Amino acid sequence: ELETVSNFKVLGVTLSDDLSWNAHIDAITRKASKNVFLLSQFKKAGMAVKDLLVMYTTMVRSVIEYACPVWHTNLPDYLCDQLELLQKRALKIIYNTEHYDEALKLANIPSLKDRRDTLCMKFFNRMCCPMDKLHHLIPPIRPSRGLRSESKYSVPKCRTTDITRVS
């Protein structure tokens, strides 16, 4: 007999029974926040800005972006903002500035949402290569009908309600 649980972790990604990403984002936010605190301790110890930025990218951003192609496209704005707040806090510690956009320019890094978009596109483009191990997961290309907003691939229709409950 299997136990029913509300969420569980598979390969570092927390999956919920309601198919939301709240539990996963909360888990990575807690973990990354601990590393942001360590970043502040290194700053107080006198670590150079360049080294703090390396620490941020390895200890905080890597946690925030882990497996993002799985969950990024289904993330609501409030969860994106929750993640962006972590980067904002870290850059405020590193550069001691109030303006997030200014800190992004100083660090020469994009916002987390833009970076996740880029990572997802790179992942998809790599999958499009016939030699890629995941290429078989890509749907076949649709023949073009000459429409302006036409997608190259057909998007499957999904239901969020149980078929047996719909009357």
XYZ file of C-alpha atoms in Angstrom:
167
model
C 0.000 0.000 0.000
C 1.369 3.413 -0.979
C 1.192 6.428 1.298
C -0.411 9.547 -0.144
C 1.699 12.689 0.301
C 1.125 16.312 -0.655
C 4.625 16.773 -2.083
C 7.859 14.861 -2.566
C 11.332 15.442 -3.889
C 12.638 13.790 -7.055
C 16.220 14.524 -8.120
C 16.191 17.791 -6.171
C 12.878 19.063 -7.555
C 9.893 19.202 -5.197
C 6.700 18.035 -6.902
C 3.272 18.814 -5.396
C -0.004 16.966 -5.675
C -1.693 20.182 -6.862
C 0.920 20.629 -9.647
C 2.000 24.019 -8.306
C 5.621 25.066 -7.772
C 5.105 26.799 -4.401
C 6.719 24.015 -2.356
C 9.704 23.804 -4.710
C 10.282 27.573 -4.743
C 9.926 27.712 -0.940
C 12.505 24.935 -0.568
C 15.074 26.526 -2.869
C 14.416 29.962 -1.357
C 15.188 28.617 2.129
C 18.360 26.915 0.911
C 19.547 29.930 -1.106
C 18.764 32.332 1.770
C 21.207 30.466 3.982
C 23.867 30.977 1.343
C 22.996 34.689 1.031
C 23.601 34.943 4.779
C 27.025 33.331 4.270
C 27.676 35.902 1.565
C 27.012 38.700 4.053
C 29.431 37.096 6.505
C 32.134 36.939 3.832
C 31.471 40.615 3.029
C 31.912 41.534 6.726
C 35.164 39.556 6.750
C 36.476 41.824 3.991
C 36.244 39.576 0.921
C 36.720 41.394 -2.405
C 33.680 42.264 -4.533
C 34.915 40.106 -7.417
C 35.205 37.092 -5.107
C 31.796 37.775 -3.562
C 30.252 37.742 -7.027
C 31.883 34.374 -7.740
C 30.548 33.098 -4.405
C 27.074 34.362 -5.323
C 27.040 32.632 -8.712
C 28.288 29.342 -7.288
C 26.451 29.202 -3.959
C 23.196 31.085 -4.546
C 22.357 31.344 -8.231
C 23.177 27.701 -8.912
C 20.656 26.683 -6.226
C 17.997 29.031 -7.605
C 18.418 27.826 -11.200
C 18.716 24.095 -10.597
C 16.508 22.213 -13.099
C 14.819 25.453 -14.197
C 13.792 24.111 -17.640
C 11.417 21.807 -15.734
C 9.564 24.499 -13.793
C 10.339 27.964 -15.209
C 7.661 28.161 -17.909
C 4.876 27.406 -15.405
C 6.021 29.808 -12.707
C 3.551 32.567 -11.737
C 4.840 36.131 -11.363
C 4.727 36.140 -7.561
C 7.095 33.151 -7.416
C 9.403 34.748 -10.010
C 9.477 37.848 -7.815
C 10.297 35.715 -4.772
C 13.355 34.344 -6.571
C 14.356 37.738 -7.956
C 14.278 39.112 -4.418
C 17.075 36.698 -3.475
C 19.316 38.023 -6.222
C 18.394 41.569 -5.257
C 19.403 40.886 -1.622
C 22.670 39.266 -2.662
C 23.629 42.112 -4.997
C 22.749 44.659 -2.319
C 25.194 42.887 0.001
C 27.914 42.726 -2.649
C 27.629 46.241 -4.099
C 25.981 48.090 -1.205
C 23.530 49.823 -3.550
C 19.783 50.374 -3.294
C 19.080 50.174 -7.027
C 18.745 46.659 -8.400
C 19.217 47.700 -12.050
C 22.444 49.488 -11.142
C 23.732 46.412 -9.309
C 22.886 44.201 -12.304
C 24.951 46.484 -14.545
C 27.867 46.522 -12.098
C 27.803 42.731 -11.869
C 27.253 42.404 -15.632
C 24.533 39.774 -15.109
C 20.901 39.588 -16.297
C 17.827 39.323 -14.106
C 17.040 35.776 -13.002
C 13.927 35.609 -15.199
C 15.882 36.650 -18.284
C 18.612 34.160 -17.454
C 16.085 31.327 -16.970
C 14.480 32.233 -20.310
C 17.896 31.989 -21.962
C 18.714 28.689 -20.243
C 15.384 27.190 -21.339
C 15.907 28.312 -24.935
C 19.415 26.831 -24.969
C 18.032 23.588 -23.555
C 15.278 23.428 -26.194
C 17.644 24.307 -29.044
C 20.022 21.583 -27.912
C 17.117 19.097 -27.855
C 16.249 20.053 -31.448
C 19.522 18.547 -32.629
C 18.795 15.024 -33.947
C 21.903 13.716 -32.171
C 20.627 14.799 -28.721
C 19.413 12.058 -26.346
C 16.169 13.936 -25.676
C 15.379 14.736 -29.314
C 12.676 12.051 -29.426
C 10.622 14.100 -26.923
C 10.170 16.992 -29.364
C 6.914 16.817 -31.344
C 7.210 16.680 -35.136
C 7.378 19.998 -36.983
C 4.009 21.091 -38.382
C 3.787 22.001 -42.040
C 3.619 25.783 -42.458
C 0.332 27.371 -43.471
C 1.798 30.856 -43.936
C 0.232 32.408 -40.832
C 2.119 35.165 -38.983
C 1.777 33.873 -35.411
C 2.012 30.226 -36.308
C 4.077 27.999 -34.025
C 6.577 25.605 -35.563
C 5.470 22.814 -33.207
C 2.019 21.689 -32.159
C 1.316 22.322 -28.489
C -0.570 19.483 -26.790
C -3.862 20.327 -25.092
C -3.831 19.645 -21.350
C -6.601 19.318 -18.791
C -6.268 20.434 -15.206
C -9.494 18.818 -14.005
C -10.183 15.163 -13.552
C -12.150 13.736 -16.494
C -14.331 11.614 -14.196
C -15.466 14.685 -12.265
C -16.554 16.674 -15.324
C -20.219 16.141 -16.107
